[in-house]
Short mmCIF file of C-alpha atoms and ligand atoms in Angstrom, two decimals:
data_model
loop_
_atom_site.label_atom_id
_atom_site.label_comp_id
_atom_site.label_asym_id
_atom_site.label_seq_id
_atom_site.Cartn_x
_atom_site.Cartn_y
_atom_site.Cartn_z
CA UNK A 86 81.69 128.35 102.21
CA UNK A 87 85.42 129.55 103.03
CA UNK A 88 86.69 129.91 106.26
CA UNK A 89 84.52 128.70 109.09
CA UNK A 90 85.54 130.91 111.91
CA UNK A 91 83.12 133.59 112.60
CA UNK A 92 80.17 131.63 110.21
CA UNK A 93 76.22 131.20 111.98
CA UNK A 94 75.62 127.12 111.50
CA UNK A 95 72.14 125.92 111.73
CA UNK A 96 72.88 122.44 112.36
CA UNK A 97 69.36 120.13 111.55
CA UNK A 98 69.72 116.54 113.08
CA UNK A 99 67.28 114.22 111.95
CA UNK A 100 66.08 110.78 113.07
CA UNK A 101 68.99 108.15 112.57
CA UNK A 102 71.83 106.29 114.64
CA UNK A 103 74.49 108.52 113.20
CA UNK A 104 72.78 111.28 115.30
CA UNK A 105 74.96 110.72 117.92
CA UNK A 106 77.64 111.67 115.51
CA UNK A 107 76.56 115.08 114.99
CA UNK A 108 77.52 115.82 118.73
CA UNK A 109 81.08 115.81 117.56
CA UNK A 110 80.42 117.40 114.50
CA UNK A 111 78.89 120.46 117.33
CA UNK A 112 82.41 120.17 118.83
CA UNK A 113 84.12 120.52 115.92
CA UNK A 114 82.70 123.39 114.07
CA UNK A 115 82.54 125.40 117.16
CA UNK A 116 86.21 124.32 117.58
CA UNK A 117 86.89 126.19 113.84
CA UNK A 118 85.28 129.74 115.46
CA UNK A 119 81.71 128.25 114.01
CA UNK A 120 78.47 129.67 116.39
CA UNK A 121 76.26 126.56 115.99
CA UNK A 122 72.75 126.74 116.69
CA UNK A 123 70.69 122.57 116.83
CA UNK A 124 67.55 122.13 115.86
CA UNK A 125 66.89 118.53 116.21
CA UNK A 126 63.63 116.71 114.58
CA UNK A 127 61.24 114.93 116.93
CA UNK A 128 62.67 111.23 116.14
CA UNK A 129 66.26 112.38 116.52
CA UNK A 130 65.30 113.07 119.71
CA UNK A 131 64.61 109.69 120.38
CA UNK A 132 68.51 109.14 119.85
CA UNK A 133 70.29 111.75 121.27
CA UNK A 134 68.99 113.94 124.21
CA UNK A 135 68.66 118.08 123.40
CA UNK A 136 70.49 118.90 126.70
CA UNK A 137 73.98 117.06 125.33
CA UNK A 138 73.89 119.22 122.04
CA UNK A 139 72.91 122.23 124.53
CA UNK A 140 76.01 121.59 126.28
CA UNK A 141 78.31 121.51 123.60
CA UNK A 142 77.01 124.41 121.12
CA UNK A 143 76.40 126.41 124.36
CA UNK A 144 72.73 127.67 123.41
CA UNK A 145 69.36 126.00 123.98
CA UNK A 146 68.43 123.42 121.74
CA UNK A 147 64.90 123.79 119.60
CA UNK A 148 62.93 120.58 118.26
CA UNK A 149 59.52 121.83 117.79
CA UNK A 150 57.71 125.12 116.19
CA UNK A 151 55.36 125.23 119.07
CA UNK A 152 57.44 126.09 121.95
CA UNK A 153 56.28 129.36 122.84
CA UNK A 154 58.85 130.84 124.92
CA UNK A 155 61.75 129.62 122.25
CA UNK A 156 59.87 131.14 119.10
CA UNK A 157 59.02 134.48 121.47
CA UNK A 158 63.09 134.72 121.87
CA UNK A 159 64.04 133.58 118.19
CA UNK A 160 60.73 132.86 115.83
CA UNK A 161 61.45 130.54 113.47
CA UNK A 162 61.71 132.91 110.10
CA UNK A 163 64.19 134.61 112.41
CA UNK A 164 66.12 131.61 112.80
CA UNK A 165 66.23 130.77 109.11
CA UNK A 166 67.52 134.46 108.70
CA UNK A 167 70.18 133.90 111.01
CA UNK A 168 71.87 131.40 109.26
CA UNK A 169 74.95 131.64 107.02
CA UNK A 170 74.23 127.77 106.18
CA UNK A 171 71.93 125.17 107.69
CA UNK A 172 73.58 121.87 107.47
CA UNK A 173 71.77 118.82 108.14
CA UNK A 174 73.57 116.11 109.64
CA UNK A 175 72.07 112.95 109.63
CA UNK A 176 69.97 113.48 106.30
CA UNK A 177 67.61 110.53 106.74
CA UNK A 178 65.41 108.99 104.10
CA UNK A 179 62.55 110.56 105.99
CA UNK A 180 63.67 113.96 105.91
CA UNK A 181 64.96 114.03 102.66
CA UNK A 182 61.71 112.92 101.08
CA UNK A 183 59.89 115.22 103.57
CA UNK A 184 62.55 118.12 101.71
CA UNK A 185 61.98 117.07 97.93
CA UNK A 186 58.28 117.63 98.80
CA UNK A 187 59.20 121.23 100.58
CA UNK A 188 57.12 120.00 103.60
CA UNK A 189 56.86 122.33 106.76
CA UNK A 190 55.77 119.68 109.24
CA UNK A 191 58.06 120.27 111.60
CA UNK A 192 60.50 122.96 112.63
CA UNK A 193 63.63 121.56 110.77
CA UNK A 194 61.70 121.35 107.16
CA UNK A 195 60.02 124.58 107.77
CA UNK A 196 63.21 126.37 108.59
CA UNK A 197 64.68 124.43 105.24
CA UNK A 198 62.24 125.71 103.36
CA UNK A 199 61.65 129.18 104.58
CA UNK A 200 65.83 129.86 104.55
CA UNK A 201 67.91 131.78 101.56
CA UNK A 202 71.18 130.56 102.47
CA UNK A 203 73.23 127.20 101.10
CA UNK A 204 71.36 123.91 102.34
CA UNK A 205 73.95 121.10 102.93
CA UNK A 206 72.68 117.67 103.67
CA UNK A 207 74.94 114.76 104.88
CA UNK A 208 72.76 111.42 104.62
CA UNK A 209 72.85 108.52 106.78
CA UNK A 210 70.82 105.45 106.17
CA UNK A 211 71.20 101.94 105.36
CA UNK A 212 72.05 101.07 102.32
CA UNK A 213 69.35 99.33 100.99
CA UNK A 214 66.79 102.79 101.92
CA UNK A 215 70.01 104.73 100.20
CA UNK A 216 69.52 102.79 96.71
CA UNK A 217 66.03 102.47 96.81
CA UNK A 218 64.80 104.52 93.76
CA UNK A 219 62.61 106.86 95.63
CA UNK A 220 65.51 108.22 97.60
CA UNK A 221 67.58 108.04 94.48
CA UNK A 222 64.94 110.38 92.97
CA UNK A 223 64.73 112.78 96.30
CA UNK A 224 68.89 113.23 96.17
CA UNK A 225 68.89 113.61 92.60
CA UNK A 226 65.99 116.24 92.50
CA UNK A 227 67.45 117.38 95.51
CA UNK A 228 70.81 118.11 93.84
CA UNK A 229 69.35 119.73 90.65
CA UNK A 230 67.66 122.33 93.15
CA UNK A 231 71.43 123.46 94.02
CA UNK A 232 71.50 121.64 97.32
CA UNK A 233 74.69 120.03 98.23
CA UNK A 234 74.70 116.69 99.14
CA UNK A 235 77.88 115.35 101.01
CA UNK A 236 78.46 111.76 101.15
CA UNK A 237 76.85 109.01 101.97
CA UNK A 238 80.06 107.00 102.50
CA UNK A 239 80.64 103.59 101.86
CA UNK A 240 81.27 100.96 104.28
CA UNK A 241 80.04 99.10 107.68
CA UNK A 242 76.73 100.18 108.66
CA UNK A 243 75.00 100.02 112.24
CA UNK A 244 72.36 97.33 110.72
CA UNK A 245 75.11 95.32 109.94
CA UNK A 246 75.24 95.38 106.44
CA UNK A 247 78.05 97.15 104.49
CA UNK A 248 77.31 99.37 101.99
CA UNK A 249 76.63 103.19 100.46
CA UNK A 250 74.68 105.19 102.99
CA UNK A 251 77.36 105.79 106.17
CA UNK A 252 76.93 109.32 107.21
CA UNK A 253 80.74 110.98 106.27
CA UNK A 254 82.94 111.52 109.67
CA UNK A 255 82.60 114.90 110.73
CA UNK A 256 85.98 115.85 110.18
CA UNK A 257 85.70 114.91 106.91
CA UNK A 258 82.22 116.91 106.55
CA UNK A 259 84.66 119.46 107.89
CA UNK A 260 87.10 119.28 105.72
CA UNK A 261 84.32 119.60 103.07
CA UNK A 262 82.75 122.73 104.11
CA UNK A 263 85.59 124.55 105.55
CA UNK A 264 87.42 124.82 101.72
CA UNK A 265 90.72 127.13 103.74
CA UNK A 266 92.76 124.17 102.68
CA UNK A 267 91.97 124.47 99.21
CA UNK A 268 89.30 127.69 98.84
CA UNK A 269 89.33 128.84 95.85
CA UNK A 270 92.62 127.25 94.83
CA UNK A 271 91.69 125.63 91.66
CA UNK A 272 89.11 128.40 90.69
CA UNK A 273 88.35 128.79 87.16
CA UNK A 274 90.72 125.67 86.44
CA UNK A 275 89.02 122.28 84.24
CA UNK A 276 90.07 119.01 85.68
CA UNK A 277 89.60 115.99 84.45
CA UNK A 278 90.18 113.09 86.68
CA UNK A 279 89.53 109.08 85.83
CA UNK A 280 89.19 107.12 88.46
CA UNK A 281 88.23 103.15 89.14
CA UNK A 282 88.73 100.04 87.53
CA UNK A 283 88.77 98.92 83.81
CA UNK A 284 86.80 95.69 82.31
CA UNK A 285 87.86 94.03 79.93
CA UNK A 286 85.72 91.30 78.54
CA UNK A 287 86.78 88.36 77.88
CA UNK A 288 83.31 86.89 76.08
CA UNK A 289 79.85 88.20 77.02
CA UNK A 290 79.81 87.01 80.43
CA UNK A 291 82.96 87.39 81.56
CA UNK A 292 85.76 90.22 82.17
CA UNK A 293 89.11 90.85 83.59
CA UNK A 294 89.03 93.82 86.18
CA UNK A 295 90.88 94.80 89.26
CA UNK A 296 90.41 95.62 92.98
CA UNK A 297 90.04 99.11 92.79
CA UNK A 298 86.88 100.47 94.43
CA UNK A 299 87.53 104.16 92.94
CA UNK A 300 87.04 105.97 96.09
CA UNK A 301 90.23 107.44 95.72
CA UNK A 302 89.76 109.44 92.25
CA UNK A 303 86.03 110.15 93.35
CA UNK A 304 87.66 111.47 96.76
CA UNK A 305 90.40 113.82 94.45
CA UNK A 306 87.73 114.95 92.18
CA UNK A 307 85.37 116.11 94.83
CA UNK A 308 88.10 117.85 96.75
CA UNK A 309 88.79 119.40 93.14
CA UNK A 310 84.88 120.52 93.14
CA UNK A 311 85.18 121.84 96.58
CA UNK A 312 88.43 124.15 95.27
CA UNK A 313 86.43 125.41 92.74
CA UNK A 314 87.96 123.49 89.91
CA UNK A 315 85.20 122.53 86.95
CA UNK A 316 85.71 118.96 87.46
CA UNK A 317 84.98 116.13 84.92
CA UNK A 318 85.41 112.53 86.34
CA UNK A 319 85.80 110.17 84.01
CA UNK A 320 84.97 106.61 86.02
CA UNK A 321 85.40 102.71 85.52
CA UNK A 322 82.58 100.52 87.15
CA UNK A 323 82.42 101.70 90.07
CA UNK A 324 79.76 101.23 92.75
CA UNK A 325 79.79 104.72 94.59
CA UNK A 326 77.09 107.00 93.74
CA UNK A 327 77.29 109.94 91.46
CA UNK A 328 78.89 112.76 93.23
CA UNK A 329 78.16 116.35 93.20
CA UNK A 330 78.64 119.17 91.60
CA UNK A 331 80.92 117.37 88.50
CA UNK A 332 80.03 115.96 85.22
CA UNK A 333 80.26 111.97 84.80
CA UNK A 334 81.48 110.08 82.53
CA UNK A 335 80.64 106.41 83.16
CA UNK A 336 82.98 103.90 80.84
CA UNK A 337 83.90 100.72 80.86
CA UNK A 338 86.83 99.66 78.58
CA UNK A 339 90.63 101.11 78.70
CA UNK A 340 89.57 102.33 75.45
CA UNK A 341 86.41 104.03 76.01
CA UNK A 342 88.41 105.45 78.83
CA UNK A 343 90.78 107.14 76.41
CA UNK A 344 88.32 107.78 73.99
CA UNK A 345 86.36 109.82 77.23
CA UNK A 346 89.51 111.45 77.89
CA UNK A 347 90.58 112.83 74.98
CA UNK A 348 87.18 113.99 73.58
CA UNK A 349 87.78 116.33 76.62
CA UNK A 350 91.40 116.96 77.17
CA UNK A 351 91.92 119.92 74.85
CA UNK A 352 90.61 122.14 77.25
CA UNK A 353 92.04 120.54 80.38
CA UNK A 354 93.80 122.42 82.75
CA UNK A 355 94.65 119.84 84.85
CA UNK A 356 94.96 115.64 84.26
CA UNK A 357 94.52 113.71 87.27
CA UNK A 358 94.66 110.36 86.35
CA UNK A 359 93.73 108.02 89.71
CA UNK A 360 92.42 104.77 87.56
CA UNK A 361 93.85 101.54 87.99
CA UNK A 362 93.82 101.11 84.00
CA UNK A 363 94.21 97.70 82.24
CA UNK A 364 97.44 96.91 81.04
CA UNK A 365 96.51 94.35 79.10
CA UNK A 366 93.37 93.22 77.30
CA UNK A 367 92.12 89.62 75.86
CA UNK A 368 93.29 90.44 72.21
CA UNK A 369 90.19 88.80 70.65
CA UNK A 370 86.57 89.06 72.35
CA UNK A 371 84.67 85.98 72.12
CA UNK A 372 81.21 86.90 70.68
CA UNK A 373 79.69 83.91 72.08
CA UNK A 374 80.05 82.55 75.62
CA UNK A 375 84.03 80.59 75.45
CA UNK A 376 82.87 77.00 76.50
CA UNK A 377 84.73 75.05 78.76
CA UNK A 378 86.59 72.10 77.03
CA UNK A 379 90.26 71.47 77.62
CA UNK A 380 92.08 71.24 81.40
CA UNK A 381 93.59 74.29 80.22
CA UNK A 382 92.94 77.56 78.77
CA UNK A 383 95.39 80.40 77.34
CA UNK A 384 93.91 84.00 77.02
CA UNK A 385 95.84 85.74 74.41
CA UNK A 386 96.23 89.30 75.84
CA UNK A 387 97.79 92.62 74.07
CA UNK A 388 98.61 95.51 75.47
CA UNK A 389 95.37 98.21 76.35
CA UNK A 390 96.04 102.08 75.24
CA UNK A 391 97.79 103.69 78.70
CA UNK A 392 95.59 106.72 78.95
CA UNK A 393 98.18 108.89 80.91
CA UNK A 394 100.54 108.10 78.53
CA UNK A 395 98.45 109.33 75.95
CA UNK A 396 97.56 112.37 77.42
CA UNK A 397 101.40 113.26 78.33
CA UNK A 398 102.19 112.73 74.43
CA UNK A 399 100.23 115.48 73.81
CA UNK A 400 101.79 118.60 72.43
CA UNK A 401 100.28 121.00 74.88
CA UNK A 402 99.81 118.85 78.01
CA UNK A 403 97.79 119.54 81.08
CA UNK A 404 99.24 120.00 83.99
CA UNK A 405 99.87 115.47 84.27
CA UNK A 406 98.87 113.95 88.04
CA UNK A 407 99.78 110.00 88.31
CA UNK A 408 99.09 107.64 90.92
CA UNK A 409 101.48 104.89 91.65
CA UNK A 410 99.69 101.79 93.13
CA UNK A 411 102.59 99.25 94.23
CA UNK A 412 103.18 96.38 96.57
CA UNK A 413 106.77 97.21 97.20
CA UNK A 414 109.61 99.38 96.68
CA UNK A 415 106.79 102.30 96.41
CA UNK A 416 109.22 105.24 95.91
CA UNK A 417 111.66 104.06 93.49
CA UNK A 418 108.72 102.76 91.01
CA UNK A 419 106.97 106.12 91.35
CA UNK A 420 109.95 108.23 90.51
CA UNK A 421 110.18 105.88 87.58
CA UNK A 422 106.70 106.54 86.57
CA UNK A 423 107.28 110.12 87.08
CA UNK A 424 110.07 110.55 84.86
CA UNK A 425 108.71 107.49 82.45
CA UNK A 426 105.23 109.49 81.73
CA UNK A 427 107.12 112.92 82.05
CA UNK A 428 104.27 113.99 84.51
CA UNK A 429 104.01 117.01 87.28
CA UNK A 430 103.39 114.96 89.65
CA UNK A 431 102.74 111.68 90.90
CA UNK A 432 100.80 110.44 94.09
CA UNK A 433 102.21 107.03 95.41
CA UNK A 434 100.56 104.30 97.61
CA UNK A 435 100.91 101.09 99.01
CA UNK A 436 98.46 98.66 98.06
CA UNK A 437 98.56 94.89 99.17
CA UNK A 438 96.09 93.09 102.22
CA UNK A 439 94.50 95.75 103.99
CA UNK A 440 95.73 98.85 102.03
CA UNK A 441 94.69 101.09 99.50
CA UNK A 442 92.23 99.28 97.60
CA UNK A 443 88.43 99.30 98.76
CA UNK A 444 88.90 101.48 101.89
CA UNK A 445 87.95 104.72 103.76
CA UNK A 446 91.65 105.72 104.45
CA UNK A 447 94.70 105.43 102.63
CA UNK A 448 98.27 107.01 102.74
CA UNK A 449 100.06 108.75 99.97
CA UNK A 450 103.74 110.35 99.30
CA UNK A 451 103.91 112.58 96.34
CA UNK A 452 106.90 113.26 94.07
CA UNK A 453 107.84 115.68 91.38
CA UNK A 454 110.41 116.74 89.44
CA UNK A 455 113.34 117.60 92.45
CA UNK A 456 110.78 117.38 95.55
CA UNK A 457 108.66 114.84 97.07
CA UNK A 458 106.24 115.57 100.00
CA UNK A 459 104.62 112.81 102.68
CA UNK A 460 100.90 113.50 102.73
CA UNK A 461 100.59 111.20 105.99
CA UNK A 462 98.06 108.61 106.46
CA UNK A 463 93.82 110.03 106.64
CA UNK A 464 90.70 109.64 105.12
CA UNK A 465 90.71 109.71 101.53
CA UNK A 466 88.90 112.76 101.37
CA UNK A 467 91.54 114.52 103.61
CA UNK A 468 94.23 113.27 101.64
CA UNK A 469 92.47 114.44 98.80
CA UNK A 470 92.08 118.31 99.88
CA UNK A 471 95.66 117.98 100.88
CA UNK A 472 96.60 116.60 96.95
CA UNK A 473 94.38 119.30 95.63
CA UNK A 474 95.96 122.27 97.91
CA UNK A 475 99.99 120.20 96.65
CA UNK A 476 98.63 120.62 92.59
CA UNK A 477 97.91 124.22 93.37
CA UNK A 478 101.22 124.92 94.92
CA UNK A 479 103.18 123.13 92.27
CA UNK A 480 101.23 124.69 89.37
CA UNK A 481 102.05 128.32 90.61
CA UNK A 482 105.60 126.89 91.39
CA UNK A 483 106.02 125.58 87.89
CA UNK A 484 104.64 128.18 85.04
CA UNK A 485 102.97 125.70 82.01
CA UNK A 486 106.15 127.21 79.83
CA UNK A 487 108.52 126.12 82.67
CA UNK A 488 106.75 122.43 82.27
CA UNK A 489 106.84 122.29 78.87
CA UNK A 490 110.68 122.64 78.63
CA UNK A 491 110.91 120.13 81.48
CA UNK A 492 109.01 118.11 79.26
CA UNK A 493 110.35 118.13 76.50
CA UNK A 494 107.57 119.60 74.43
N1 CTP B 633 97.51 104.58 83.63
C1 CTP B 633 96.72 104.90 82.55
N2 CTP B 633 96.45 103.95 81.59
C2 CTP B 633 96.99 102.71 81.68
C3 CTP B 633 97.80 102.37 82.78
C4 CTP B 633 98.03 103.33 83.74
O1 CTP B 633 96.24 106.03 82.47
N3 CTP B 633 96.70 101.82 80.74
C5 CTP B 633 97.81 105.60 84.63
C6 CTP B 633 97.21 105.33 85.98
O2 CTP B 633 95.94 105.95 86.10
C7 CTP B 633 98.23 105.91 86.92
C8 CTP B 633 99.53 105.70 86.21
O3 CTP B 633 99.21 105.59 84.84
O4 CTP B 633 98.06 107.29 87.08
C9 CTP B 633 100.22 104.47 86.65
O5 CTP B 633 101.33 104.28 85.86
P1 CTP B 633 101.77 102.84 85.32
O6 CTP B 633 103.25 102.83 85.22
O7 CTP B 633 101.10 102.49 84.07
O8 CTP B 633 101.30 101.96 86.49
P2 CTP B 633 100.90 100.50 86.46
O9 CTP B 633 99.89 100.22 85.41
O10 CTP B 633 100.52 100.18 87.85
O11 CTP B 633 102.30 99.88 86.01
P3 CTP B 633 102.97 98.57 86.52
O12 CTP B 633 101.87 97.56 86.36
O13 CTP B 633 104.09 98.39 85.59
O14 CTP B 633 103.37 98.83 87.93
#
């Protein structure tokens, strides 16, 4: 969508808790030079009063098609013409089923349906409603019909549970729709990031993995989407839905992971890699459950392919992105890594109780070749856009030739 200043927002707020979130979401866009019109669904009403989005989008508020005077100053086809975008922000279940059907029972769908421009939905449910396969079906048709869908996010929900379906912050659906930070920056440019954990089995039943949740790579890859990159994400287990707008690779192994990546890499512009990869591997996989006999066991373990590695022995290497994960000493091991791997770049974070792994925010220095920059401490899809808009600058800064000779190659 570009720049946000000057752009006519239909904001749609639908029945759910996270309505009251959309308030400041109101603030926000009109804070970027957005004009922000609400139209608010009968049961989001029953969450947030009309007169508190009145007051901070500064025009009347509209939640029903029958409302003689409003449709006499703005009909609703009039409305939907207005728009540059209608974003809808919560998404519930509800409305998104209502949407897959292209129902016009109230003013919201009917404005959905009768509009030309970009629909963007942000969902917010509970987790449970989020998996269920009908709405599974609705996002997923949904998606295929060119809407965008941004989020859910994972995490502590207002039922209590914790899980997939957390509407995204609205600075972060900011960040998402306002792309100035990285519009257009990776345009034309194939990306492949991997992202998440590696299993490696041990016998049928059991595996050796890690604590990564792979939020962060599905985080960099979106932001790579959102800069216009063609983006495949190559992922470990991971339990975070598919995201938009990217192809996905789903493996499970180190190996299958560098079998994914190279199938792909010779047209790679760009090599992002954010998974927390194996190391090692049991050298031999039980085919038959191991039974417990002795006090003690030994696994045998050899050492898995490193991916990266891989990728940066290559004789015309992408543009190489690492991630350092460490407990301690963060900068000296990642300048290691950088030089070690001979990447472009590598993205550095603390990880330990209560950092990096299996959270919403995260903090990350980069280094390269003679520079390092501090990307601060945000969400990880901030920090993302803000790595994305960092590759873009150090690609132009450093011509593919340039790297090559740095290389080595
Ligand atoms: N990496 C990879 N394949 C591996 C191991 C790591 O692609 N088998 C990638 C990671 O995705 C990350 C970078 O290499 O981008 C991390 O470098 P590495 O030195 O291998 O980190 P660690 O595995 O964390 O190393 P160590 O355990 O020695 O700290």
């Amino acid at each position: 969508m570009g720049n946000l200043a000057g752009k006519r927002i239909l904001l749609g707020v639908t029945g759910g808790i996270a309505a009251y979130k959309a308030v400041d979401l109101v603030r926000r866009l009109t804070e970027a030079g957005a004009e922000v019109r609400v139209v608010m669904t009968p049961a989001a009403t029953r969450f947030v009063g009309g007169a508190t989005f009145q007051a901070v989008s500064g025009h009347p508020v509209r939640d029903s098609l029958w409302d003689e005077a409003a449709e006499a100053a703005m009909g609703h086809i009039e409305l939907a013409r207005w728009a540059d975008a209608v974003l809808v922000a919560p998404a519930s279940a509800d409305f998104m089923a209502r949407l897959t059907a292209g129902m016009a029972d109230d003013l919201l769908a009917t404005l959905c349906l009768a509009t030309e421009c970009p629909l963007i939905l942000v969902p917010a449910m509970n987790r449970a409603m989020w998996a269920n396969p009908a709405t599974r079906a609705n996002a997923a048709l949904l998606q295929q019909r060119g809407i965008r869908l941004l989020g859910p996010d994972n995490g502590a929900q207002a039922c209590g549970e914790i899980g997939p379906g957390r509407m995204l912050e609205p600075v972060d659906i900011l960040a998402a729709l306002d792309l100035r930070a990285g519009s257009g920056e990776l345009s034309g440019r194939r990306v492949i990031v991997t992202a998440g954990p590696t299993r490696e089995p041990i016998d049928p039943v059991r595996y050796i993995t890690n604590r990564s949740s792979g939020r962060m790579g599905y985080a960099v890859a979106s932001a790579a989407v959102r800069s216009g990159a063609d983006v495949v994400l190559v992922s470990g287990p991971a339990e975070i839905p598919a995201p938009y707008g990217m192809e996905l690779v789903r493996v499970e192994t180190a190996q299958q992971m560098l079998e994914a990546v190279h199938s792909r890499v010779g047209e790679a512009d760009i090599f992002i890699a954010a998974a927390a990869v194996a190391d090692y591997r049991p050298a031999e996989v039980a085919d038959q459950k191991i039974k417990k006999k002795a006090d003690n066991l030994s696994l045998d373990m050899v050492r898995a392919p490193d991916v990266l590695a891989s990728v940066s022995a290559l004789s015309r290497p992408p543009f190489l992105v690492g991630f350092a994960a460490e407990t301690h000493d963060l900068e000296t091991h990642a300048r290691i890594k950088l030089e070690s791997k001979n990447l472009d770049l590598i993205a550095a974070n603390t990880v330990g109780p209560d950092k990096g792994f299996d959270r919403d925010d995260n903090a990350l220095v980069c280094l390269w070749p003679g520079g390092r920059e501090d990307l601060g401490h945000g969400s990880k899809a901030t920090l993302a856009d803000r790595l994305i808009a960092l590759i873009a600058e150090r690609m132009n800064a450093a011509p593919a030739e340039e790297r090559q000779a740095h290389a080595g190659h």
